[in-house]
PDB file of N, CA and C in Angstrom:
ATOM      1  N   MET Z   1     103.824 113.098 116.661  1.00 92.00           N
ATOM      2  CA  MET Z   1     104.469 112.443 116.339  1.00 92.00           C
ATOM      3  C   MET Z   1     105.237 111.322 115.538  1.00 92.00           C
ATOM      4  N   THR Z   2     105.176 110.793 114.522  1.00 93.00           N
ATOM      5  CA  THR Z   2     104.926 109.582 114.594  1.00 93.00           C
ATOM      6  C   THR Z   2     107.235 108.644 115.040  1.00 93.00           C
ATOM      7  N   LYS Z   3     107.091 107.895 115.034  1.00 96.00           N
ATOM      8  CA  LYS Z   3     108.575 107.896 115.445  1.00 96.00           C
ATOM      9  C   LYS Z   3     108.816 106.414 114.423  1.00 96.00           C
ATOM     10  N   ILE Z   4     109.302 106.669 114.084  1.00 97.00           N
ATOM     11  CA  ILE Z   4     109.964 105.050 112.472  1.00 97.00           C
ATOM     12  C   ILE Z   4     111.558 104.524 112.907  1.00 97.00           C
ATOM     13  N   LYS Z   5     111.561 103.112 113.038  1.00 96.00           N
ATOM     14  CA  LYS Z   5     112.824 102.655 113.714  1.00 96.00           C
ATOM     15  C   LYS Z   5     113.516 101.369 112.709  1.00 96.00           C
ATOM     16  N   LEU Z   6     114.014 102.239 111.415  1.00 96.00           N
ATOM     17  CA  LEU Z   6     114.626 101.468 110.488  1.00 96.00           C
ATOM     18  C   LEU Z   6     115.636 100.034 111.415  1.00 96.00           C
ATOM     19  N   PHE Z   7     115.671  98.992 110.963  1.00 95.00           N
ATOM     20  CA  PHE Z   7     116.158  97.599 111.393  1.00 95.00           C
ATOM     21  C   PHE Z   7     117.113  96.673 110.272  1.00 95.00           C
ATOM     22  N   CYS Z   8     118.624  96.849 110.288  1.00 92.00           N
ATOM     23  CA  CYS Z   8     118.885  96.337 109.456  1.00 92.00           C
ATOM     24  C   CYS Z   8     120.096  95.144 110.210  1.00 92.00           C
ATOM     25  N   ALA Z   9     121.087  94.139 109.755  1.00 88.00           N
ATOM     26  CA  ALA Z   9     121.919  93.254 109.887  1.00 88.00           C
ATOM     27  C   ALA Z   9     122.572  93.981 111.825  1.00 88.00           C
ATOM     28  N   ALA Z  10     123.451  95.372 110.810  1.00 77.00           N
ATOM     29  CA  ALA Z  10     123.610  95.830 112.373  1.00 77.00           C
ATOM     30  C   ALA Z  10     123.288  97.663 113.160  1.00 77.00           C
ATOM     31  N   GLY Z  11     122.711  97.509 112.041  1.00 65.00           N
ATOM     32  CA  GLY Z  11     122.578  99.053 112.505  1.00 65.00           C
ATOM     33  C   GLY Z  11     123.120  99.774 111.919  1.00 65.00           C
ATOM     34  N   ILE Z  12     124.401  99.863 110.968  1.00 70.00           N
ATOM     35  CA  ILE Z  12     125.038 100.053 110.568  1.00 70.00           C
ATOM     36  C   ILE Z  12     124.250 101.203 109.362  1.00 70.00           C
ATOM     37  N   SER Z  13     124.150 100.180 107.967  1.00 71.00           N
ATOM     38  CA  SER Z  13     123.015 100.336 106.180  1.00 71.00           C
ATOM     39  C   SER Z  13     122.556 101.347 106.586  1.00 71.00           C
ATOM     40  N   THR Z  14     122.076 101.718 107.336  1.00 85.00           N
ATOM     41  CA  THR Z  14     120.911 102.343 107.441  1.00 85.00           C
ATOM     42  C   THR Z  14     120.960 103.506 107.098  1.00 85.00           C
ATOM     43  N   ALA Z  15     122.139 104.088 107.800  1.00 89.00           N
ATOM     44  CA  ALA Z  15     122.770 105.772 108.084  1.00 89.00           C
ATOM     45  C   ALA Z  15     122.291 106.384 106.833  1.00 89.00           C
ATOM     46  N   MET Z  16     121.985 106.170 105.770  1.00 91.00           N
ATOM     47  CA  MET Z  16     122.295 107.178 104.412  1.00 91.00           C
ATOM     48  C   MET Z  16     120.313 106.992 104.684  1.00 91.00           C
ATOM     49  N   VAL Z  17     119.931 106.315 104.902  1.00 93.00           N
ATOM     50  CA  VAL Z  17     118.579 105.960 104.133  1.00 93.00           C
ATOM     51  C   VAL Z  17     117.653 106.958 105.532  1.00 93.00           C
ATOM     52  N   VAL Z  18     118.467 106.441 106.899  1.00 95.00           N
ATOM     53  CA  VAL Z  18     117.652 107.292 107.929  1.00 95.00           C
ATOM     54  C   VAL Z  18     117.724 108.869 107.641  1.00 95.00           C
ATOM     55  N   ARG Z  19     119.021 109.498 106.819  1.00 95.00           N
ATOM     56  CA  ARG Z  19     119.205 110.873 106.799  1.00 95.00           C
ATOM     57  C   ARG Z  19     118.050 111.580 105.574  1.00 95.00           C
ATOM     58  N   SER Z  20     117.889 110.546 104.634  1.00 96.00           N
ATOM     59  CA  SER Z  20     117.422 110.816 103.747  1.00 96.00           C
ATOM     60  C   SER Z  20     115.508 110.918 104.104  1.00 96.00           C
ATOM     61  N   LEU Z  21     115.215 110.233 104.873  1.00 96.00           N
ATOM     62  CA  LEU Z  21     113.714 109.764 105.593  1.00 96.00           C
ATOM     63  C   LEU Z  21     113.956 110.922 106.276  1.00 96.00           C
ATOM     64  N   ARG Z  22     114.775 111.024 107.489  1.00 97.00           N
ATOM     65  CA  ARG Z  22     114.776 112.702 108.093  1.00 97.00           C
ATOM     66  C   ARG Z  22     114.338 114.313 106.894  1.00 97.00           C
ATOM     67  N   GLU Z  23     115.385 113.905 105.990  1.00 97.00           N
ATOM     68  CA  GLU Z  23     115.199 114.957 104.747  1.00 97.00           C
ATOM     69  C   GLU Z  23     113.681 115.185 104.305  1.00 97.00           C
ATOM     70  N   ALA Z  24     113.185 114.366 103.887  1.00 97.00           N
ATOM     71  CA  ALA Z  24     112.170 113.422 103.206  1.00 97.00           C
ATOM     72  C   ALA Z  24     110.440 114.673 104.556  1.00 97.00           C
ATOM     73  N   ALA Z  25     110.981 113.983 105.275  1.00 97.00           N
ATOM     74  CA  ALA Z  25     110.289 114.156 107.050  1.00 97.00           C
ATOM     75  C   ALA Z  25     109.596 115.255 106.819  1.00 97.00           C
ATOM     76  N   GLU Z  26     111.068 116.351 106.863  1.00 96.00           N
ATOM     77  CA  GLU Z  26     111.179 117.827 106.709  1.00 96.00           C
ATOM     78  C   GLU Z  26     110.517 118.525 105.426  1.00 96.00           C
ATOM     79  N   LYS Z  27     110.909 117.981 104.756  1.00 97.00           N
ATOM     80  CA  LYS Z  27     110.632 118.872 103.368  1.00 97.00           C
ATOM     81  C   LYS Z  27     108.949 118.727 103.472  1.00 97.00           C
ATOM     82  N   LYS Z  28     108.748 117.333 103.654  1.00 95.00           N
ATOM     83  CA  LYS Z  28     106.992 117.019 103.537  1.00 95.00           C
ATOM     84  C   LYS Z  28     105.586 117.528 104.809  1.00 95.00           C
ATOM     85  N   GLY Z  29     106.856 118.142 105.791  1.00 96.00           N
ATOM     86  CA  GLY Z  29     106.037 119.071 106.667  1.00 96.00           C
ATOM     87  C   GLY Z  29     105.418 117.699 107.655  1.00 96.00           C
ATOM     88  N   VAL Z  30     106.097 116.766 107.006  1.00 94.00           N
ATOM     89  CA  VAL Z  30     105.825 115.177 108.359  1.00 94.00           C
ATOM     90  C   VAL Z  30     106.747 115.187 109.699  1.00 94.00           C
ATOM     91  N   ASP Z  31     105.877 115.092 111.356  1.00 95.00           N
ATOM     92  CA  ASP Z  31     107.026 115.664 112.251  1.00 95.00           C
ATOM     93  C   ASP Z  31     107.370 113.914 112.258  1.00 95.00           C
ATOM     94  N   ALA Z  32     108.205 114.190 112.382  1.00 95.00           N
ATOM     95  CA  ALA Z  32     108.481 112.512 112.643  1.00 95.00           C
ATOM     96  C   ALA Z  32     109.910 111.818 112.986  1.00 95.00           C
ATOM     97  N   GLU Z  33     109.854 111.035 114.696  1.00 96.00           N
ATOM     98  CA  GLU Z  33     111.758 111.324 114.783  1.00 96.00           C
ATOM     99  C   GLU Z  33     112.213 109.930 114.049  1.00 96.00           C
ATOM    100  N   VAL Z  34     113.042 109.550 113.493  1.00 96.00           N
ATOM    101  CA  VAL Z  34     113.903 108.410 112.815  1.00 96.00           C
ATOM    102  C   VAL Z  34     115.130 107.778 113.389  1.00 96.00           C
ATOM    103  N   GLU Z  35     115.079 106.780 113.476  1.00 94.00           N
ATOM    104  CA  GLU Z  35     116.669 106.233 113.882  1.00 94.00           C
ATOM    105  C   GLU Z  35     116.476 104.380 113.060  1.00 94.00           C
ATOM    106  N   SER Z  36     117.499 104.215 113.616  1.00 93.00           N
ATOM    107  CA  SER Z  36     118.061 102.773 113.259  1.00 93.00           C
ATOM    108  C   SER Z  36     118.825 101.528 114.144  1.00 93.00           C
ATOM    109  N   GLY Z  37     118.317 100.544 113.980  1.00 91.00           N
ATOM    110  CA  GLY Z  37     119.110  99.363 115.367  1.00 91.00           C
ATOM    111  C   GLY Z  37     119.333  98.046 114.841  1.00 91.00           C
ATOM    112  N   PRO Z  38     119.973  97.559 115.067  1.00 92.00           N
ATOM    113  CA  PRO Z  38     120.587  96.230 114.406  1.00 92.00           C
ATOM    114  C   PRO Z  38     118.542  95.651 114.992  1.00 92.00           C
ATOM    115  N   ILE Z  39     118.375  94.739 113.967  1.00 93.00           N
ATOM    116  CA  ILE Z  39     117.486  93.768 113.651  1.00 93.00           C
ATOM    117  C   ILE Z  39     116.665  92.321 115.306  1.00 93.00           C
ATOM    118  N   SER Z  40     118.261  92.335 115.924  1.00 92.00           N
ATOM    119  CA  SER Z  40     118.757  92.090 116.569  1.00 92.00           C
ATOM    120  C   SER Z  40     117.948  92.029 118.704  1.00 92.00           C
ATOM    121  N   SER Z  41     117.443  93.711 118.181  1.00 92.00           N
ATOM    122  CA  SER Z  41     117.289  94.421 119.036  1.00 92.00           C
ATOM    123  C   SER Z  41     115.798  94.560 119.174  1.00 92.00           C
ATOM    124  N   ILE Z  42     114.886  94.342 118.199  1.00 94.00           N
ATOM    125  CA  ILE Z  42     113.161  93.999 117.954  1.00 94.00           C
ATOM    126  C   ILE Z  42     112.767  94.011 119.449  1.00 94.00           C
ATOM    127  N   GLY Z  43     113.344  92.807 119.746  1.00 92.00           N
ATOM    128  CA  GLY Z  43     112.371  92.228 121.452  1.00 92.00           C
ATOM    129  C   GLY Z  43     112.253  93.141 122.321  1.00 92.00           C
ATOM    130  N   ALA Z  44     112.672  94.600 122.416  1.00 93.00           N
ATOM    131  CA  ALA Z  44     113.062  95.436 123.122  1.00 93.00           C
ATOM    132  C   ALA Z  44     112.253  96.562 122.795  1.00 93.00           C
ATOM    133  N   GLU Z  45     111.788  96.654 121.800  1.00 93.00           N
ATOM    134  CA  GLU Z  45     111.045  97.251 121.543  1.00 93.00           C
ATOM    135  C   GLU Z  45     109.595  97.643 122.021  1.00 93.00           C
ATOM    136  N   THR Z  46     108.660  98.768 122.799  1.00 92.00           N
ATOM    137  CA  THR Z  46     107.934  99.138 123.030  1.00 92.00           C
ATOM    138  C   THR Z  46     106.883  99.976 122.171  1.00 92.00           C
ATOM    139  N   LYS Z  47     105.219 100.111 121.923  1.00 91.00           N
ATOM    140  CA  LYS Z  47     105.307 101.399 121.882  1.00 91.00           C
ATOM    141  C   LYS Z  47     105.263 102.553 121.971  1.00 91.00           C
ATOM    142  N   ASP Z  48     105.668 103.053 123.073  1.00 92.00           N
ATOM    143  CA  ASP Z  48     106.387 104.110 123.501  1.00 92.00           C
ATOM    144  C   ASP Z  48     107.996 104.311 122.944  1.00 92.00           C
ATOM    145  N   SER Z  49     108.458 103.304 122.655  1.00 89.00           N
ATOM    146  CA  SER Z  49     109.658 103.673 122.268  1.00 89.00           C
ATOM    147  C   SER Z  49     109.649 103.829 120.328  1.00 89.00           C
ATOM    148  N   LEU Z  50     108.755 103.309 119.536  1.00 94.00           N
ATOM    149  CA  LEU Z  50     108.480 103.834 118.030  1.00 94.00           C
ATOM    150  C   LEU Z  50     106.978 103.320 117.842  1.00 94.00           C
ATOM    151  N   ASP Z  51     106.148 103.307 115.993  1.00 96.00           N
ATOM    152  CA  ASP Z  51     105.194 103.208 115.650  1.00 96.00           C
ATOM    153  C   ASP Z  51     105.468 102.256 114.075  1.00 96.00           C
ATOM    154  N   VAL Z  52     106.215 102.950 113.485  1.00 97.00           N
ATOM    155  CA  VAL Z  52     106.404 101.681 113.427  1.00 97.00           C
ATOM    156  C   VAL Z  52     108.148 101.774 112.611  1.00 97.00           C
ATOM    157  N   ALA Z  53     107.995  99.949 112.381  1.00 97.00           N
ATOM    158  CA  ALA Z  53     109.376  99.266 112.593  1.00 97.00           C
ATOM    159  C   ALA Z  53     109.315  99.115 110.957  1.00 97.00           C
ATOM    160  N   LEU Z  54     110.469  99.291 110.014  1.00 97.00           N
ATOM    161  CA  LEU Z  54     111.206  99.256 108.871  1.00 97.00           C
ATOM    162  C   LEU Z  54     112.354  98.424 109.074  1.00 97.00           C
ATOM    163  N   LEU Z  55     112.204  97.165 108.029  1.00 97.00           N
ATOM    164  CA  LEU Z  55     112.784  96.227 107.984  1.00 97.00           C
ATOM    165  C   LEU Z  55     114.125  96.863 106.667  1.00 97.00           C
ATOM    166  N   GLY Z  56     115.427  96.864 106.927  1.00 95.00           N
ATOM    167  CA  GLY Z  56     115.596  96.547 105.446  1.00 95.00           C
ATOM    168  C   GLY Z  56     116.040  95.282 104.415  1.00 95.00           C
ATOM    169  N   PRO Z  57     116.115  96.016 103.719  1.00 95.00           N
ATOM    170  CA  PRO Z  57     115.577  94.391 102.582  1.00 95.00           C
ATOM    171  C   PRO Z  57     116.783  93.127 102.763  1.00 95.00           C
ATOM    172  N   GLN Z  58     117.675  93.831 103.224  1.00 94.00           N
ATOM    173  CA  GLN Z  58     118.674  92.843 103.871  1.00 94.00           C
ATOM    174  C   GLN Z  58     118.303  91.511 104.968  1.00 94.00           C
ATOM    175  N   VAL Z  59     117.104  91.794 105.718  1.00 95.00           N
ATOM    176  CA  VAL Z  59     116.617  91.308 106.910  1.00 95.00           C
ATOM    177  C   VAL Z  59     115.314  91.034 106.968  1.00 95.00           C
ATOM    178  N   GLY Z  60     114.553  91.413 105.375  1.00 96.00           N
ATOM    179  CA  GLY Z  60     113.054  90.878 105.582  1.00 96.00           C
ATOM    180  C   GLY Z  60     113.069  89.855 105.439  1.00 96.00           C
ATOM    181  N   TYR Z  61     113.977  88.621 105.719  1.00 96.00           N
ATOM    182  CA  TYR Z  61     113.675  87.260 106.267  1.00 96.00           C
ATOM    183  C   TYR Z  61     112.971  87.705 107.638  1.00 96.00           C
ATOM    184  N   GLU Z  62     113.295  88.401 108.135  1.00 96.00           N
ATOM    185  CA  GLU Z  62     112.872  88.578 109.876  1.00 96.00           C
ATOM    186  C   GLU Z  62     111.527  88.643 109.748  1.00 96.00           C
ATOM    187  N   LEU Z  63     110.746  89.813 108.954  1.00 97.00           N
ATOM    188  CA  LEU Z  63     108.940  89.899 108.338  1.00 97.00           C
ATOM    189  C   LEU Z  63     107.628  89.474 109.835  1.00 97.00           C
ATOM    190  N   ASP Z  64     108.348  88.137 109.679  1.00 97.00           N
ATOM    191  CA  ASP Z  64     106.849  87.455 110.661  1.00 97.00           C
ATOM    192  C   ASP Z  64     107.259  87.112 111.725  1.00 97.00           C
ATOM    193  N   HIS Z  65     108.832  86.744 112.015  1.00 97.00           N
ATOM    194  CA  HIS Z  65     109.151  87.305 113.337  1.00 97.00           C
ATOM    195  C   HIS Z  65     109.212  89.001 114.406  1.00 97.00           C
ATOM    196  N   ALA Z  66     109.293  89.830 113.270  1.00 97.00           N
ATOM    197  CA  ALA Z  66     108.862  91.022 114.097  1.00 97.00           C
ATOM    198  C   ALA Z  66     107.613  91.491 114.166  1.00 97.00           C
ATOM    199  N   ARG Z  67     106.561  91.144 113.233  1.00 97.00           N
ATOM    200  CA  ARG Z  67     105.471  90.865 112.915  1.00 97.00           C
ATOM    201  C   ARG Z  67     105.018  90.632 114.079  1.00 97.00           C
ATOM    202  N   GLU Z  68     105.179  89.101 114.302  1.00 97.00           N
ATOM    203  CA  GLU Z  68     104.534  87.974 115.832  1.00 97.00           C
ATOM    204  C   GLU Z  68     105.371  89.065 117.284  1.00 97.00           C
ATOM    205  N   VAL Z  69     106.129  90.099 117.043  1.00 96.00           N
ATOM    206  CA  VAL Z  69     106.947  90.563 117.886  1.00 96.00           C
ATOM    207  C   VAL Z  69     105.998  91.745 118.364  1.00 96.00           C
ATOM    208  N   LEU Z  70     105.978  92.655 116.913  1.00 97.00           N
ATOM    209  CA  LEU Z  70     105.575  93.683 117.169  1.00 97.00           C
ATOM    210  C   LEU Z  70     104.526  94.052 117.660  1.00 97.00           C
ATOM    211  N   GLU Z  71     103.548  93.521 116.591  1.00 96.00           N
ATOM    212  CA  GLU Z  71     102.241  93.684 115.863  1.00 96.00           C
ATOM    213  C   GLU Z  71     100.833  93.558 117.268  1.00 96.00           C
ATOM    214  N   PRO Z  72     101.342  92.492 118.460  1.00 96.00           N
ATOM    215  CA  PRO Z  72     100.542  92.581 119.674  1.00 96.00           C
ATOM    216  C   PRO Z  72     101.021  94.004 120.393  1.00 96.00           C
ATOM    217  N   LYS Z  73     102.357  95.203 120.222  1.00 95.00           N
ATOM    218  CA  LYS Z  73     102.606  96.074 120.736  1.00 95.00           C
ATOM    219  C   LYS Z  73     101.989  97.221 120.446  1.00 95.00           C
ATOM    220  N   GLY Z  74     101.568  96.765 119.062  1.00 95.00           N
ATOM    221  CA  GLY Z  74     100.125  97.922 118.402  1.00 95.00           C
ATOM    222  C   GLY Z  74     101.524  98.801 117.090  1.00 95.00           C
ATOM    223  N   ILE Z  75     102.988  97.893 117.244  1.00 96.00           N
ATOM    224  CA  ILE Z  75     103.395  98.768 116.247  1.00 96.00           C
ATOM    225  C   ILE Z  75     103.195  97.894 114.989  1.00 96.00           C
ATOM    226  N   LYS Z  76     103.781  98.562 114.032  1.00 97.00           N
ATOM    227  CA  LYS Z  76     103.047  99.112 112.731  1.00 97.00           C
ATOM    228  C   LYS Z  76     104.262  98.314 112.137  1.00 97.00           C
ATOM    229  N   VAL Z  77     104.451  97.062 111.197  1.00 97.00           N
ATOM    230  CA  VAL Z  77     105.987  96.336 110.453  1.00 97.00           C
ATOM    231  C   VAL Z  77     105.688  95.974 109.144  1.00 97.00           C
ATOM    232  N   ALA Z  78     106.858  96.994 108.428  1.00 97.00           N
ATOM    233  CA  ALA Z  78     106.950  96.050 106.721  1.00 97.00           C
ATOM    234  C   ALA Z  78     108.210  96.449 105.916  1.00 97.00           C
ATOM    235  N   VAL Z  79     108.812  95.556 105.776  1.00 98.00           N
ATOM    236  CA  VAL Z  79     110.338  95.942 104.565  1.00 98.00           C
ATOM    237  C   VAL Z  79     110.354  97.055 103.458  1.00 98.00           C
ATOM    238  N   ILE Z  80     111.161  97.388 103.508  1.00 97.00           N
ATOM    239  CA  ILE Z  80     111.692  98.504 102.756  1.00 97.00           C
ATOM    240  C   ILE Z  80     111.862  97.664 101.196  1.00 97.00           C
ATOM    241  N   PRO Z  81     111.577  98.406 100.534  1.00 97.00           N
ATOM    242  CA  PRO Z  81     111.100  97.912  99.226  1.00 97.00           C
ATOM    243  C   PRO Z  81     112.638  97.795  99.014  1.00 97.00           C
ATOM    244  N   MET Z  82     113.333  96.602  98.096  1.00 96.00           N
ATOM    245  CA  MET Z  82     114.667  97.226  97.728  1.00 96.00           C
ATOM    246  C   MET Z  82     114.933  97.917  96.841  1.00 96.00           C
ATOM    247  N   THR Z  83     114.031  98.633  95.587  1.00 96.00           N
ATOM    248  CA  THR Z  83     114.960  99.269  95.243  1.00 96.00           C
ATOM    249  C   THR Z  83     114.949 100.901  96.379  1.00 96.00           C
ATOM    250  N   ASP Z  84     114.572 100.879  96.867  1.00 97.00           N
ATOM    251  CA  ASP Z  84     113.901 102.229  97.625  1.00 97.00           C
ATOM    252  C   ASP Z  84     115.034 102.236  98.338  1.00 97.00           C
ATOM    253  N   TYR Z  85     115.070 101.542  99.269  1.00 95.00           N
ATOM    254  CA  TYR Z  85     116.152 101.221 100.228  1.00 95.00           C
ATOM    255  C   TYR Z  85     118.241 101.481  98.730  1.00 95.00           C
ATOM    256  N   GLY Z  86     117.678 100.529  98.187  1.00 91.00           N
ATOM    257  CA  GLY Z  86     118.753 101.023  97.655  1.00 91.00           C
ATOM    258  C   GLY Z  86     119.189 102.037  96.865  1.00 91.00           C
ATOM    259  N   LEU Z  87     117.978 102.546  96.620  1.00 94.00           N
ATOM    260  CA  LEU Z  87     118.422 104.238  95.422  1.00 94.00           C
ATOM    261  C   LEU Z  87     117.831 105.403  96.756  1.00 94.00           C
ATOM    262  N   VAL Z  88     117.969 104.867  97.822  1.00 94.00           N
ATOM    263  CA  VAL Z  88     117.666 105.938  99.036  1.00 94.00           C
ATOM    264  C   VAL Z  88     117.307 106.462  98.504  1.00 94.00           C
ATOM    265  N   ARG Z  89     115.340 106.338  98.465  1.00 96.00           N
ATOM    266  CA  ARG Z  89     114.488 106.910  98.194  1.00 96.00           C
ATOM    267  C   ARG Z  89     113.545 107.780  99.513  1.00 96.00           C
ATOM    268  N   GLY Z  90     114.198 108.187 100.221  1.00 96.00           N
ATOM    269  CA  GLY Z  90     113.246 108.644 101.382  1.00 96.00           C
ATOM    270  C   GLY Z  90     112.274 109.120 101.388  1.00 96.00           C
ATOM    271  N   GLU Z  91     111.598 109.654 100.454  1.00 97.00           N
ATOM    272  CA  GLU Z  91     109.991 109.784  99.740  1.00 97.00           C
ATOM    273  C   GLU Z  91     109.033 109.083 100.258  1.00 97.00           C
ATOM    274  N   ALA Z  92     109.855 107.316  99.833  1.00 97.00           N
ATOM    275  CA  ALA Z  92     108.408 106.493  98.945  1.00 97.00           C
ATOM    276  C   ALA Z  92     108.974 105.590 100.528  1.00 97.00           C
ATOM    277  N   ILE Z  93     110.057 106.175 101.053  1.00 97.00           N
ATOM    278  CA  ILE Z  93     110.295 105.246 102.297  1.00 97.00           C
ATOM    279  C   ILE Z  93     109.277 105.584 103.569  1.00 97.00           C
ATOM    280  N   LEU Z  94     109.666 108.052 103.489  1.00 97.00           N
ATOM    281  CA  LEU Z  94     108.387 108.384 103.888  1.00 97.00           C
ATOM    282  C   LEU Z  94     107.663 107.647 103.759  1.00 97.00           C
ATOM    283  N   ASP Z  95     106.726 107.741 102.432  1.00 97.00           N
ATOM    284  CA  ASP Z  95     105.326 107.190 101.712  1.00 97.00           C
ATOM    285  C   ASP Z  95     104.357 105.595 102.565  1.00 97.00           C
ATOM    286  N   LEU Z  96     105.807 104.647 102.734  1.00 97.00           N
ATOM    287  CA  LEU Z  96     105.471 103.470 103.071  1.00 97.00           C
ATOM    288  C   LEU Z  96     105.439 103.503 104.664  1.00 97.00           C
ATOM    289  N   ALA Z  97     105.532 104.570 105.585  1.00 96.00           N
ATOM    290  CA  ALA Z  97     106.194 104.583 107.388  1.00 96.00           C
ATOM    291  C   ALA Z  97     104.571 105.142 107.373  1.00 96.00           C
ATOM    292  N   THR Z  98     103.935 106.548 106.742  1.00 95.00           N
ATOM    293  CA  THR Z  98     103.035 107.159 107.091  1.00 95.00           C
ATOM    294  C   THR Z  98     102.164 106.661 106.662  1.00 95.00           C
ATOM    295  N   GLY Z  99     101.959 105.820 105.657  1.00 94.00           N
ATOM    296  CA  GLY Z  99     100.926 104.814 105.212  1.00 94.00           C
ATOM    297  C   GLY Z  99     100.359 104.124 106.159  1.00 94.00           C
ATOM    298  N   LEU Z 100     101.558 103.392 106.871  1.00 94.00           N
ATOM    299  CA  LEU Z 100     101.168 101.829 108.056  1.00 94.00           C
ATOM    300  C   LEU Z 100     100.343 102.835 109.183  1.00 94.00           C
ATOM    301  N   THR Z 101     100.678 104.181 109.390  1.00 89.00           N
ATOM    302  CA  THR Z 101     100.644 105.019 110.091  1.00 89.00           C
ATOM    303  C   THR Z 101      98.744 104.897 110.294  1.00 89.00           C
ATOM    304  N   GLN Z 102      98.995 105.531 109.138  1.00 83.00           N
ATOM    305  CA  GLN Z 102      97.024 105.622 108.256  1.00 83.00           C
ATOM    306  C   GLN Z 102      96.427 104.789 108.472  1.00 83.00           C
ATOM    307  N   GLY Z 103      96.780 103.593 108.340  1.00 60.00           N
ATOM    308  CA  GLY Z 103      95.627 102.495 108.218  1.00 60.00           C
ATOM    309  C   GLY Z 103      95.516 102.281 109.568  1.00 60.00           C
ATOM    310  N   SER Z 104      95.981 102.732 110.344  1.00 52.00           N
ATOM    311  CA  SER Z 104      95.662 101.934 112.201  1.00 52.00           C
ATOM    312  C   SER Z 104      94.192 102.583 112.435  1.00 52.00           C
TER     313      SER Z 104
END
């Protein structure tokens, strides 16, 4: 199972994206656990809690910090493209997440 967590400013604005991502995973037969949370909690994450951290575009400025904190723990990090986030393109976001895990 791939554990994916979406991070935004307060963990609230990602609700529709999380739902779309879950639906895309089910449709594609991808075993994924998808959650969301605030960017302020990123330091508490461990490899046991997630495999991929996806940042909403509104917190994309935190990418360097997120990589610094999470990549040494073996957690992949990326920013969701604004168009995919804004149009709630769950399949495209799932492809981003699974592409990161396949590259490891």
